[in-house]
Amino acid sequence: MYIDSDIEKQAMLAAIIESSEDAIISKDLTSRITSWNPSAERMFGYTQEEMVGQLIHILIPDDRKHEEDVIISKLKCGERVEHFETIRKTKEGKKLHISLTISPIKNAEGKIIGASKIARDITQQKLIEERLKILNDLSTTINAKLDVEVILQVVTDACTKAVGAEFGAFFYNKLDEKGASYMLYALSGAERSQFDKFGMPRNTKVFDPTFQGTEIVRSDNILMDPRYGHNSPHHGMPKGHLPVVSYLAVPVKSQHGAVIGGLFFGHPKEAMFSEEHEGLAVAIAAQAAIALENAKLLQEVNLLNKRKDEFIGFASHELRTPLATLKGFMEIAEEGGMPVELMFPKVRKQVERLEGIISDLLDISRIQAGKLELEFKRVSLLSLLKDSIDMVDISNHHLEIKYPGEDIRVCVDGQKVSQVIVNLLSNAVKYSDKNSSIFLNAALLGDQVEINVRDEGRGIAPEDLKRIFDQYYRAKSVPKDTTGIGLGLFISKVIIEAHAGRIWAESELGKGTTFTIRFPIDRP
Ligand code: ADP
C-alpha cells in the first residue's frame, strides 16, 4: 500500500503507537509528558489522563533523578539515547527494569521541541540474567571450595537470594569416620540459635519426600497442606519456629541418584515461590551436589596422600633399624671382633625382622588395593597350630596348649590363618616377661572354631584396647625399642574377617591379655 497524504501517514503512525508492545511516550524539553500510549498505561499503571501534562520525573526512582538531566542535555544537542538500561517505577511503586530509546522531535524548522521515548520492559530478561549470574558465580565459587561447610553456606545464601526466600536451609547427610550418618546444616536469613532447639527435620510427611528424594515440595501455603501438622508433639511448626507459609523443598541428589541432602526455603507470605523459582532451586541443587561430591573426592585424595606419605616415612624408618644393626655386625665381623658362629643367630634375627616388616608392608599394600586373595583348602587344625608354634621362638616362656581330642579339618587359607596365630603368639612373647606362661586353646563351638592366645604380660589399657586393631597403632606405653610397626593385628583382623570370622581382645593392665579368633569350619 502506498500512502501519500499526510493525514493517512499520521493515522498509520497513530495506529502503530496504539498497538505497540513497547511504551511510547513523548515529552517536551521541560520533561512534561505530551503523549502516553496504551502500553505505557499497562507498563506503568497510570492512565493517559493522569500522565499527560505531568513531569516525567514521576516515573524515575529518587536515586536516578539525575538521569533525566543527562537525557535532556543530550536531546538538546540533537543526540539520540539508545538502549539505555535503567530502572523506573510503576504507579504501585514496583521497580521495572527497562531499556530506553529516546529520540529528539524537531518542528518544521528543524528546531528540537521535545523527545519521543520508547520504553521496553526488560524485567524478565534482567531476572533471567541475574539468575544465570547467580548460577555462574555459584559454580565458580563452590567448585573452588573444598570445605563442605563452606559450600553448604555459599549454596544456601545464593539459593535463598535467587528464589526470593526469607529463610533458607541446607540439610546435608554426612558420614563420620565410622560410617555413622549425621546431619550438617547451613542457614540463611535465620540465626542458628533459632533452629538448634527444634531438632532435625526428618520422618514427617512434609519433609520425607525431600529426604527420600522422591519429590520436590512447593506449596503456596504449607499450613494448608494435607501433609502438614500430623506429627507429635508439635502438630505443625513448633512454637518459636520461623513463620513459614510459602514453602519450597528440593532434594539434593548425587550423580548416582543417592540423596545427599535437601534445600529448604520459606517465606512468611503466601504464594511466593513460582515454578521458575523451583527450576532455579533444582539447578542450584544439581550444582551443589557436584561441588559436594568433588569436595568429598578431593578430601579422600588428600587423606590418601597423607597416609601414603606417613607410610613411606614410617616404612623407611622401620627398615633402616634392622639394616643399621646388620651393618654394625658386619663392621664387627670385618674387624674380627666376634666369632662368626656367635654372630650368625643375631644376624638371622635381624634378617627375619626385615622379612617380617616387608611381608607386613606387602600385605598392607595388597589389602589397600583390595587384592588380598585367599586360597581356601581343607587342612588339619592340629597341624596348622603346630606349624604356627614352630615359627615362633617361645623358648623363654612356658607354653600350655589345650586342644580338642579329635583333629578337626577346617577349610581356610592355612598360610594366612597361621600368620594370624604366629602374630598373636609373637605378641604374647613380646609383651610379657620371660618365664611367664602363654596359653594356646583351641575349641570347637558348633560349626565354628575358637582359638585363644592368653598371656600374663603387661596388658593393654582400655583406651588402647579400642584401637589396637587400627593400622600402625601401638599402645602409648610400648617402649620405643620394642620391635614392631603396629600392623600385625590390623592384618590379622582383615584375614579373619575375610574368613567370615571375628577377632577380639580382652585385657587387664598388669595382668595379661587374651586374644580370641573365631571362624567357621567350612568355607564362608
Ligand atoms: P606391633 O606388635 O608390631 O606393634 P600389632 O598390630 O601386632 O603391632 O599390635 C598392636 C599393638 O597392640 C601393640 O603395639 C601393642 O601395644 C598391643 N598388643 C598387641 N598384643 C599385645 C599383648 N599380647 N599384650 C599387650 N599389648 C599387646
Coordinates of C-alpha atoms and ligand atoms in Angstrom, one line a residue:
M1 CA 0.0 0.0 0.0
Y2 CA 1.3 3.4 -0.9
I3 CA 0.4 6.2 1.4
D4 CA 0.6 9.7 0.1
S5 CA -1.5 12.0 2.2
D6 CA -0.1 13.4 5.5
I7 CA -3.4 12.5 7.2
E8 CA -3.1 8.9 6.2
K9 CA 0.6 8.9 7.3
Q10 CA -0.5 10.3 10.7
A11 CA -3.3 7.8 11.1
M12 CA -0.9 5.0 10.3
L13 CA 1.7 6.2 12.9
A14 CA -1.0 6.6 15.5
A15 CA -2.1 3.0 14.9
I16 CA 1.4 1.8 15.3
I17 CA 1.8 3.7 18.5
E18 CA -1.5 2.5 19.8
S19 CA -0.8 -1.2 19.2
S20 CA 2.9 -1.2 20.1
E21 CA 4.1 -3.6 22.8
D22 CA 6.5 -1.0 24.0
A23 CA 5.6 2.1 26.0
I24 CA 5.8 5.1 23.7
I25 CA 5.8 8.4 25.4
S26 CA 6.6 11.9 24.2
K27 CA 7.7 14.9 26.3
D28 CA 8.7 18.4 25.7
L29 CA 12.1 19.9 26.7
T30 CA 10.8 20.7 30.2
S31 CA 10.3 17.0 30.7
R32 CA 6.5 17.4 30.6
I33 CA 4.6 14.4 29.1
T34 CA 2.8 15.2 25.9
S35 CA 1.6 11.7 24.9
W36 CA 1.1 8.4 26.5
N37 CA 0.2 5.2 24.6
P38 CA -1.8 2.2 25.9
S39 CA 1.3 0.1 26.5
A40 CA 2.7 2.9 28.8
E41 CA -0.6 2.6 30.6
R42 CA -0.1 -1.2 31.1
M43 CA 3.5 -0.9 32.0
F44 CA 3.4 1.9 34.5
G45 CA -0.2 1.7 35.7
Y46 CA -1.0 5.4 35.0
T47 CA -3.7 6.3 32.5
Q48 CA -3.2 8.8 29.7
E49 CA -5.4 11.3 31.5
E50 CA -3.3 11.0 34.7
M51 CA 0.0 11.5 32.8
V52 CA -0.3 14.0 30.0
G53 CA 0.9 17.3 31.4
Q54 CA 2.8 15.6 34.3
L55 CA 6.6 15.7 34.6
I56 CA 8.3 12.5 33.5
H57 CA 10.1 12.5 36.9
I58 CA 7.1 10.8 38.4
L59 CA 8.4 7.5 36.9
I60 CA 12.0 8.0 38.0
P61 CA 13.2 6.5 41.3
D62 CA 14.8 9.0 43.6
D63 CA 18.3 7.6 43.3
R64 CA 18.1 8.0 39.5
K65 CA 16.6 11.5 39.2
H66 CA 19.9 12.9 37.8
E67 CA 19.5 10.7 34.7
E68 CA 16.8 13.0 33.3
D69 CA 19.1 16.0 33.2
V70 CA 21.7 14.0 31.2
I71 CA 19.0 12.8 28.8
I72 CA 17.6 16.3 28.3
S73 CA 21.1 17.8 27.7
K74 CA 21.8 15.1 25.1
L75 CA 18.5 15.8 23.4
K76 CA 19.2 19.5 23.2
C77 CA 22.3 18.7 21.3
G78 CA 20.2 16.6 18.9
E79 CA 21.6 13.3 20.1
R80 CA 19.7 10.0 20.4
V81 CA 19.9 7.9 23.5
E82 CA 19.8 4.2 22.5
H83 CA 19.0 1.1 24.6
F84 CA 19.7 2.8 27.8
E85 CA 19.1 0.2 30.5
T86 CA 17.7 1.7 33.7
I87 CA 15.1 1.3 36.4
R88 CA 11.7 3.1 36.5
K89 CA 8.8 2.8 39.0
T90 CA 5.2 2.0 38.4
K91 CA 2.2 3.7 40.0
E92 CA 2.2 0.9 42.6
G93 CA 5.8 1.6 43.4
K94 CA 7.1 -1.6 41.8
K95 CA 10.6 -1.3 40.1
L96 CA 10.8 -2.1 36.5
H97 CA 14.0 -2.8 34.5
I98 CA 13.5 -1.0 31.2
S99 CA 15.5 -0.3 28.1
L100 CA 15.0 3.2 26.8
T101 CA 15.5 4.7 23.4
I102 CA 15.0 8.4 23.2
S103 CA 15.0 10.5 20.0
P104 CA 14.7 14.3 19.6
I105 CA 11.5 15.6 18.0
K106 CA 12.0 18.5 15.7
N107 CA 9.4 21.1 14.3
A108 CA 9.1 22.1 10.7
E109 CA 12.0 24.5 11.0
G110 CA 14.2 21.7 12.4
K111 CA 14.2 23.0 15.9
I112 CA 14.2 20.4 18.8
I113 CA 11.0 20.8 20.7
G114 CA 10.8 17.6 22.6
A115 CA 11.5 13.9 22.6
S116 CA 9.9 10.5 21.9
K117 CA 10.7 7.8 24.3
I118 CA 10.3 4.1 23.7
A119 CA 10.5 2.0 26.8
R120 CA 10.8 -1.8 26.8
D121 CA 10.1 -3.8 29.9
I122 CA 13.2 -6.0 30.3
T123 CA 12.5 -7.0 33.9
Q124 CA 12.0 -10.7 33.0
Q125 CA 15.2 -10.7 30.9
K126 CA 17.1 -9.0 33.8
L127 CA 15.8 -11.6 36.1
I128 CA 17.0 -14.4 33.9
E129 CA 20.4 -12.7 33.5
E130 CA 20.6 -12.1 37.2
R131 CA 19.8 -15.7 37.9
L132 CA 22.2 -17.0 35.3
K133 CA 24.8 -14.8 37.0
I134 CA 24.0 -16.3 40.4
L135 CA 24.3 -19.8 39.0
N136 CA 27.6 -18.9 37.2
D137 CA 29.1 -17.2 40.3
L138 CA 27.9 -20.0 42.4
S139 CA 29.5 -22.7 40.3
T140 CA 32.8 -20.8 40.2
T141 CA 32.8 -20.2 43.9
I142 CA 31.7 -23.6 45.1
N143 CA 33.8 -25.6 42.7
A144 CA 36.9 -23.9 44.0
K145 CA 35.9 -24.8 47.6
L146 CA 37.0 -27.9 49.4
D147 CA 35.3 -27.4 52.7
V148 CA 31.8 -28.9 52.8
E149 CA 30.5 -26.5 55.4
V150 CA 31.6 -23.5 53.3
I151 CA 29.9 -25.0 50.2
L152 CA 26.7 -25.5 52.2
Q153 CA 26.7 -21.9 53.3
V154 CA 27.5 -20.4 49.9
V155 CA 24.8 -22.5 48.2
T156 CA 22.2 -21.7 50.9
D157 CA 22.8 -18.0 50.7
A158 CA 22.8 -17.9 46.9
C159 CA 19.7 -20.0 46.5
T160 CA 17.8 -18.2 49.2
K161 CA 18.5 -14.9 47.4
A162 CA 17.7 -16.4 44.0
V163 CA 14.3 -17.8 44.9
G164 CA 13.5 -14.7 46.9
A165 CA 13.0 -16.6 50.2
E166 CA 13.1 -15.1 53.6
F167 CA 14.7 -18.2 55.1
G168 CA 16.8 -20.9 53.6
A169 CA 18.4 -24.1 54.9
F170 CA 20.6 -26.8 53.5
F171 CA 20.5 -30.1 55.4
Y172 CA 23.3 -32.4 54.4
N173 CA 23.7 -36.1 55.3
K174 CA 27.3 -36.8 56.2
L175 CA 29.0 -39.9 57.3
D176 CA 31.6 -39.8 60.0
E177 CA 34.8 -41.8 60.0
K178 CA 33.0 -44.8 61.5
G179 CA 30.3 -44.7 58.8
A180 CA 27.5 -43.3 61.0
S181 CA 25.2 -40.8 59.5
Y182 CA 24.7 -37.3 60.9
M183 CA 23.5 -34.0 59.7
L184 CA 25.2 -30.8 58.9
Y185 CA 23.2 -27.8 58.1
A186 CA 23.6 -24.2 56.9
L187 CA 21.1 -21.4 57.3
S188 CA 20.3 -18.2 55.5
G189 CA 18.1 -15.5 56.9
A190 CA 17.9 -17.1 60.3
E191 CA 20.2 -17.5 63.3
R192 CA 21.4 -20.9 64.2
S193 CA 20.0 -20.4 67.7
Q194 CA 16.5 -20.1 66.2
F195 CA 16.9 -23.6 64.8
D196 CA 19.1 -25.6 67.2
K197 CA 16.3 -26.3 69.6
F198 CA 13.9 -27.9 67.0
G199 CA 15.9 -31.0 66.2
M200 CA 16.4 -32.2 62.7
P201 CA 13.6 -32.2 60.2
R202 CA 13.1 -35.9 59.5
N203 CA 10.5 -38.5 59.1
T204 CA 7.5 -36.2 58.9
K205 CA 5.1 -36.3 55.9
V206 CA 6.3 -32.8 54.9
F207 CA 10.0 -33.5 55.0
D208 CA 10.0 -37.1 53.9
P209 CA 9.7 -36.6 50.1
T210 CA 12.8 -34.4 50.2
F211 CA 14.9 -36.7 52.2
Q212 CA 13.7 -39.7 50.3
G213 CA 14.5 -37.8 47.1
T214 CA 11.1 -38.7 45.6
E215 CA 9.5 -35.3 45.3
I216 CA 10.0 -31.5 45.1
V217 CA 7.6 -29.9 47.5
R218 CA 6.3 -26.4 46.5
S219 CA 3.4 -25.0 48.5
D220 CA 1.7 -21.6 48.4
N221 CA 0.7 -22.2 52.0
I222 CA 2.2 -25.2 53.7
L223 CA -0.1 -24.7 56.7
M224 CA -3.0 -25.7 54.5
D225 CA -1.1 -28.7 53.0
P226 CA -2.8 -32.1 53.9
R227 CA 0.7 -33.5 54.8
Y228 CA 1.2 -30.7 57.4
G229 CA 0.7 -30.9 61.2
H230 CA 0.4 -34.7 61.7
N231 CA 3.4 -35.2 63.9
S232 CA 3.6 -35.2 67.7
P233 CA 4.5 -33.3 69.8
H234 CA 4.1 -30.1 67.8
H235 CA 1.4 -30.9 65.2
G236 CA 2.8 -28.3 62.9
M237 CA 5.6 -25.8 63.4
P238 CA 6.9 -25.7 67.0
K239 CA 6.3 -22.6 69.0
G240 CA 9.0 -20.0 68.2
H241 CA 9.8 -21.6 64.8
L242 CA 10.3 -19.4 61.8
P243 CA 7.0 -18.2 60.4
V244 CA 7.0 -20.2 57.2
V245 CA 3.9 -20.0 54.9
S246 CA 5.3 -20.4 51.4
Y247 CA 7.4 -23.4 51.3
L248 CA 9.8 -24.9 48.7
A249 CA 12.0 -28.0 49.3
V250 CA 14.2 -29.7 46.7
P251 CA 16.2 -32.9 47.3
V252 CA 20.0 -32.7 46.5
K253 CA 21.0 -35.9 44.8
S254 CA 24.3 -37.3 43.7
Q255 CA 25.0 -38.3 40.2
H256 CA 24.1 -41.8 41.1
G257 CA 20.8 -40.7 42.5
A258 CA 21.6 -41.0 46.2
V259 CA 20.1 -38.3 48.3
I260 CA 22.8 -36.4 49.9
G261 CA 20.6 -33.7 51.4
G262 CA 17.9 -31.2 50.9
L263 CA 17.4 -27.5 50.2
F264 CA 14.5 -25.9 52.1
F265 CA 13.0 -22.4 51.7
G266 CA 10.4 -20.5 53.5
H267 CA 8.6 -17.1 53.3
P268 CA 6.1 -15.7 55.8
K269 CA 3.8 -14.6 52.9
E270 CA 1.6 -16.8 50.8
A271 CA 2.4 -17.9 47.2
M272 CA 6.0 -16.6 47.0
F273 CA 7.6 -19.4 45.1
S274 CA 6.8 -19.9 41.4
E275 CA 7.6 -22.7 39.0
E276 CA 10.5 -20.6 37.9
H277 CA 11.9 -20.4 41.4
E278 CA 11.5 -24.1 41.7
G279 CA 13.5 -24.6 38.4
L280 CA 16.2 -22.4 39.8
A281 CA 16.4 -24.2 43.1
V282 CA 16.7 -27.5 41.2
A283 CA 19.5 -26.2 39.0
I284 CA 21.3 -25.0 42.1
A285 CA 20.8 -28.3 43.9
A286 CA 22.4 -30.1 41.0
Q287 CA 25.4 -27.8 41.1
A288 CA 25.6 -28.2 44.9
A289 CA 25.6 -32.0 44.5
I290 CA 28.5 -31.9 42.1
A291 CA 30.5 -29.5 44.3
L292 CA 29.9 -31.6 47.4
E293 CA 30.9 -34.8 45.6
N294 CA 34.1 -33.1 44.3
A295 CA 34.9 -31.8 47.8
K296 CA 34.4 -35.3 49.1
L297 CA 36.7 -36.9 46.5
L298 CA 39.4 -34.2 47.0
Q299 CA 39.3 -34.8 50.7
E300 CA 39.7 -38.5 50.2
V301 CA 42.6 -37.9 47.8
N302 CA 44.3 -35.6 50.3
L303 CA 43.8 -38.2 53.1
L304 CA 45.2 -41.0 51.0
N305 CA 48.1 -38.8 50.1
K306 CA 48.8 -38.0 53.7
R307 CA 48.5 -41.7 54.5
K308 CA 50.9 -42.6 51.7
D309 CA 53.5 -40.0 53.0
E310 CA 53.2 -41.3 56.5
F311 CA 53.5 -44.8 55.3
I312 CA 56.7 -44.1 53.3
G313 CA 58.3 -42.2 56.2
F314 CA 57.3 -45.0 58.6
A315 CA 58.3 -47.9 56.4
S316 CA 61.7 -46.4 55.6
H317 CA 62.4 -45.8 59.3
E318 CA 61.4 -49.3 60.3
L319 CA 63.5 -50.9 57.6
R320 CA 66.5 -48.7 58.5
T321 CA 66.7 -50.0 62.1
P322 CA 67.5 -53.7 61.4
L323 CA 69.7 -52.6 58.4
A324 CA 71.8 -50.4 60.7
T325 CA 72.1 -53.3 63.2
L326 CA 73.2 -55.6 60.4
K327 CA 75.7 -53.1 59.2
G328 CA 77.1 -52.9 62.7
F329 CA 77.6 -56.7 62.9
M330 CA 79.4 -56.6 59.5
E331 CA 81.8 -54.0 60.8
I332 CA 82.5 -56.0 63.9
A333 CA 83.0 -59.1 61.7
E334 CA 85.4 -57.2 59.5
E335 CA 87.4 -56.2 62.4
G336 CA 87.3 -59.7 63.8
G337 CA 85.6 -58.6 66.9
M338 CA 83.2 -61.6 67.3
P339 CA 83.4 -65.2 66.1
V340 CA 81.1 -65.7 63.1
E341 CA 79.2 -68.6 64.7
L342 CA 78.2 -66.3 67.6
M343 CA 77.2 -63.6 65.2
F344 CA 75.0 -65.8 62.9
P345 CA 72.0 -66.2 65.2
K346 CA 72.0 -62.4 65.7
V347 CA 72.2 -61.7 62.0
R348 CA 69.5 -64.2 61.3
K349 CA 67.2 -62.5 63.8
Q350 CA 67.6 -59.1 62.0
V351 CA 67.1 -60.7 58.6
E352 CA 63.9 -62.3 59.8
R353 CA 62.8 -59.0 61.3
L354 CA 63.4 -57.4 57.9
E355 CA 61.5 -60.2 56.2
G356 CA 58.6 -59.7 58.7
I357 CA 58.4 -56.0 58.0
I358 CA 58.5 -56.4 54.3
S359 CA 55.8 -59.1 54.3
D360 CA 53.6 -56.9 56.5
L361 CA 54.0 -53.9 54.2
L362 CA 53.2 -56.1 51.2
D363 CA 50.1 -57.4 52.9
I364 CA 49.0 -53.8 53.7
S365 CA 49.5 -52.7 50.1
R366 CA 47.5 -55.8 48.9
I367 CA 44.8 -55.0 51.4
Q368 CA 44.6 -51.4 50.3
A369 CA 44.5 -52.3 46.7
G370 CA 41.7 -54.8 47.5
K371 CA 43.9 -57.7 46.3
L372 CA 44.2 -59.8 49.4
E373 CA 43.5 -63.2 47.8
L374 CA 42.7 -66.3 49.9
E375 CA 43.4 -69.8 48.9
F376 CA 40.9 -72.0 50.7
K377 CA 41.9 -75.6 51.3
R378 CA 40.8 -78.2 53.8
V379 CA 43.6 -78.6 56.4
S380 CA 44.1 -80.2 59.8
L381 CA 43.7 -77.7 62.5
L382 CA 46.2 -79.5 64.7
S383 CA 48.9 -79.3 62.0
L384 CA 48.1 -75.6 61.4
L385 CA 48.6 -74.9 65.1
K386 CA 51.8 -76.9 65.4
D387 CA 53.3 -75.3 62.3
S388 CA 52.4 -71.9 63.7
I389 CA 54.0 -72.7 67.1
D390 CA 57.2 -73.9 65.3
M391 CA 57.6 -70.5 63.7
V392 CA 57.7 -68.6 67.0
D393 CA 60.6 -68.6 69.5
I394 CA 58.8 -69.3 72.7
S395 CA 61.8 -70.8 74.4
N396 CA 61.8 -68.3 77.2
H397 CA 58.2 -68.8 78.1
H398 CA 56.0 -71.8 79.2
L399 CA 53.6 -72.6 76.5
E400 CA 50.5 -74.5 77.5
I401 CA 48.3 -76.0 74.8
K402 CA 44.8 -77.2 75.1
Y403 CA 43.3 -78.9 72.1
P404 CA 40.1 -80.8 71.4
G405 CA 40.7 -84.6 71.5
E406 CA 39.9 -85.2 67.8
D407 CA 41.5 -83.4 65.0
I408 CA 39.3 -81.0 63.1
R409 CA 39.7 -80.3 59.4
V410 CA 39.0 -76.7 58.6
C411 CA 38.5 -75.1 55.2
V412 CA 40.8 -72.0 55.4
D413 CA 43.7 -70.3 53.8
G414 CA 46.2 -72.2 56.0
Q415 CA 49.1 -70.0 55.4
K416 CA 47.1 -66.8 56.3
V417 CA 45.4 -68.2 59.4
S418 CA 48.8 -69.5 60.5
Q419 CA 50.2 -65.9 60.0
V420 CA 47.5 -64.7 62.5
I421 CA 48.3 -67.3 65.1
V422 CA 52.0 -66.6 64.7
N423 CA 51.3 -62.9 65.2
L424 CA 49.3 -63.5 68.4
L425 CA 51.9 -65.8 69.8
S426 CA 54.8 -63.4 68.9
N427 CA 52.9 -60.6 70.6
A428 CA 52.3 -62.7 73.7
V429 CA 56.0 -63.4 73.8
K430 CA 57.0 -59.8 73.1
Y431 CA 54.6 -58.1 75.6
S432 CA 55.1 -60.4 78.5
D433 CA 58.1 -61.2 80.8
K434 CA 60.4 -64.1 80.4
N435 CA 59.4 -67.3 82.1
S436 CA 55.7 -66.3 82.3
S437 CA 53.1 -68.6 80.8
I438 CA 51.4 -68.4 77.4
F439 CA 48.2 -70.4 76.8
L440 CA 47.0 -71.6 73.5
N441 CA 43.5 -73.0 73.4
A442 CA 41.6 -74.4 70.5
A443 CA 37.9 -75.5 70.8
L444 CA 35.0 -76.4 68.7
L445 CA 31.9 -74.3 69.1
G446 CA 29.2 -75.7 66.9
D447 CA 30.2 -75.1 63.3
Q448 CA 32.9 -72.6 64.5
V449 CA 36.5 -72.9 65.7
E450 CA 37.6 -70.7 68.5
I451 CA 41.3 -70.2 69.3
N452 CA 42.6 -68.2 72.3
V453 CA 46.1 -66.9 72.9
R454 CA 46.4 -65.8 76.5
D455 CA 49.5 -64.3 78.2
E456 CA 50.3 -63.0 81.7
G457 CA 52.0 -59.9 80.4
R458 CA 51.7 -56.1 80.7
G459 CA 48.1 -56.0 79.5
I460 CA 46.5 -53.2 77.4
A461 CA 44.9 -50.1 78.8
P462 CA 41.2 -49.6 77.9
E463 CA 41.9 -46.6 75.7
D464 CA 44.4 -48.6 73.7
L465 CA 42.3 -51.7 73.6
K466 CA 39.8 -49.8 71.4
R467 CA 42.5 -49.0 68.8
I468 CA 45.0 -51.9 68.7
F469 CA 43.4 -53.3 65.5
D470 CA 43.9 -50.0 63.7
Q471 CA 46.6 -49.6 61.1
Y472 CA 50.0 -48.6 62.7
Y473 CA 48.5 -48.3 66.2
R474 CA 50.8 -49.2 69.1
A475 CA 49.9 -48.7 72.7
K476 CA 51.4 -45.5 74.2
S477 CA 53.2 -47.5 76.9
V478 CA 55.1 -49.7 74.4
P479 CA 58.8 -48.9 74.8
K480 CA 60.3 -47.3 71.7
D481 CA 62.8 -50.1 71.3
T482 CA 60.2 -52.8 71.1
T483 CA 60.2 -54.3 67.6
G484 CA 57.0 -53.9 65.6
I485 CA 55.2 -51.4 63.4
G486 CA 51.6 -51.8 64.6
L487 CA 50.4 -53.7 61.5
G488 CA 50.1 -57.3 62.8
L489 CA 46.7 -57.0 64.4
F490 CA 45.3 -54.9 61.6
I491 CA 46.3 -57.6 59.1
S492 CA 45.1 -60.3 61.4
K493 CA 41.7 -58.7 61.6
V494 CA 41.4 -58.4 57.8
I495 CA 42.4 -62.0 57.3
I496 CA 40.0 -63.4 59.9
E497 CA 37.2 -61.2 58.6
A498 CA 37.9 -62.5 55.1
H499 CA 37.2 -65.9 56.6
A500 CA 33.8 -64.6 57.9
G501 CA 35.3 -64.7 61.4
R502 CA 35.9 -62.4 64.2
I503 CA 38.9 -61.4 66.3
W504 CA 38.9 -59.5 69.6
A505 CA 41.0 -58.9 72.7
E506 CA 40.3 -58.7 76.4
S507 CA 42.8 -57.4 78.8
E508 CA 43.6 -56.2 82.2
L509 CA 46.6 -53.9 82.8
G510 CA 49.4 -55.7 84.5
K511 CA 47.6 -59.0 84.5
G512 CA 47.6 -60.2 80.9
T513 CA 45.7 -60.3 77.6
T514 CA 43.6 -62.8 75.8
F515 CA 43.1 -62.6 72.0
T516 CA 40.3 -64.7 70.6
I517 CA 39.7 -65.7 67.0
R518 CA 36.6 -67.4 65.8
F519 CA 35.8 -68.6 62.3
P520 CA 33.6 -71.2 60.5
I521 CA 34.9 -74.7 59.9
D522 CA 33.6 -74.6 56.4
R523 CA 34.3 -72.1 53.7
P524 CA 32.1 -69.0 54.1
Ligands
ADP1 P1 53.1 -54.4 66.9 O1 53.3 -55.5 67.8 O2 54.0 -54.6 65.7 O3 53.3 -53.1 67.5 P2 50.4 -55.3 66.4 O4 49.4 -54.8 65.4 O5 50.7 -56.8 66.4 O6 51.7 -54.4 66.2 O7 49.9 -54.9 67.9 C1 49.4 -53.6 68.0 C2 49.6 -53.1 69.5 O8 48.8 -53.9 70.3 C3 51.0 -53.3 70.0 O9 51.9 -52.3 69.6 C4 50.8 -53.4 71.5 O10 50.7 -52.1 72.0 C5 49.4 -54.0 71.6 N1 49.5 -55.5 71.8 C6 49.3 -56.5 71.0 N2 49.4 -57.7 71.5 C7 49.6 -57.5 72.9 C8 49.8 -58.3 74.0 N3 49.7 -59.6 73.9 N4 49.9 -57.7 75.2 C9 50.0 -56.3 75.3 N5 49.9 -55.5 74.3 C10 49.7 -56.1 73.1

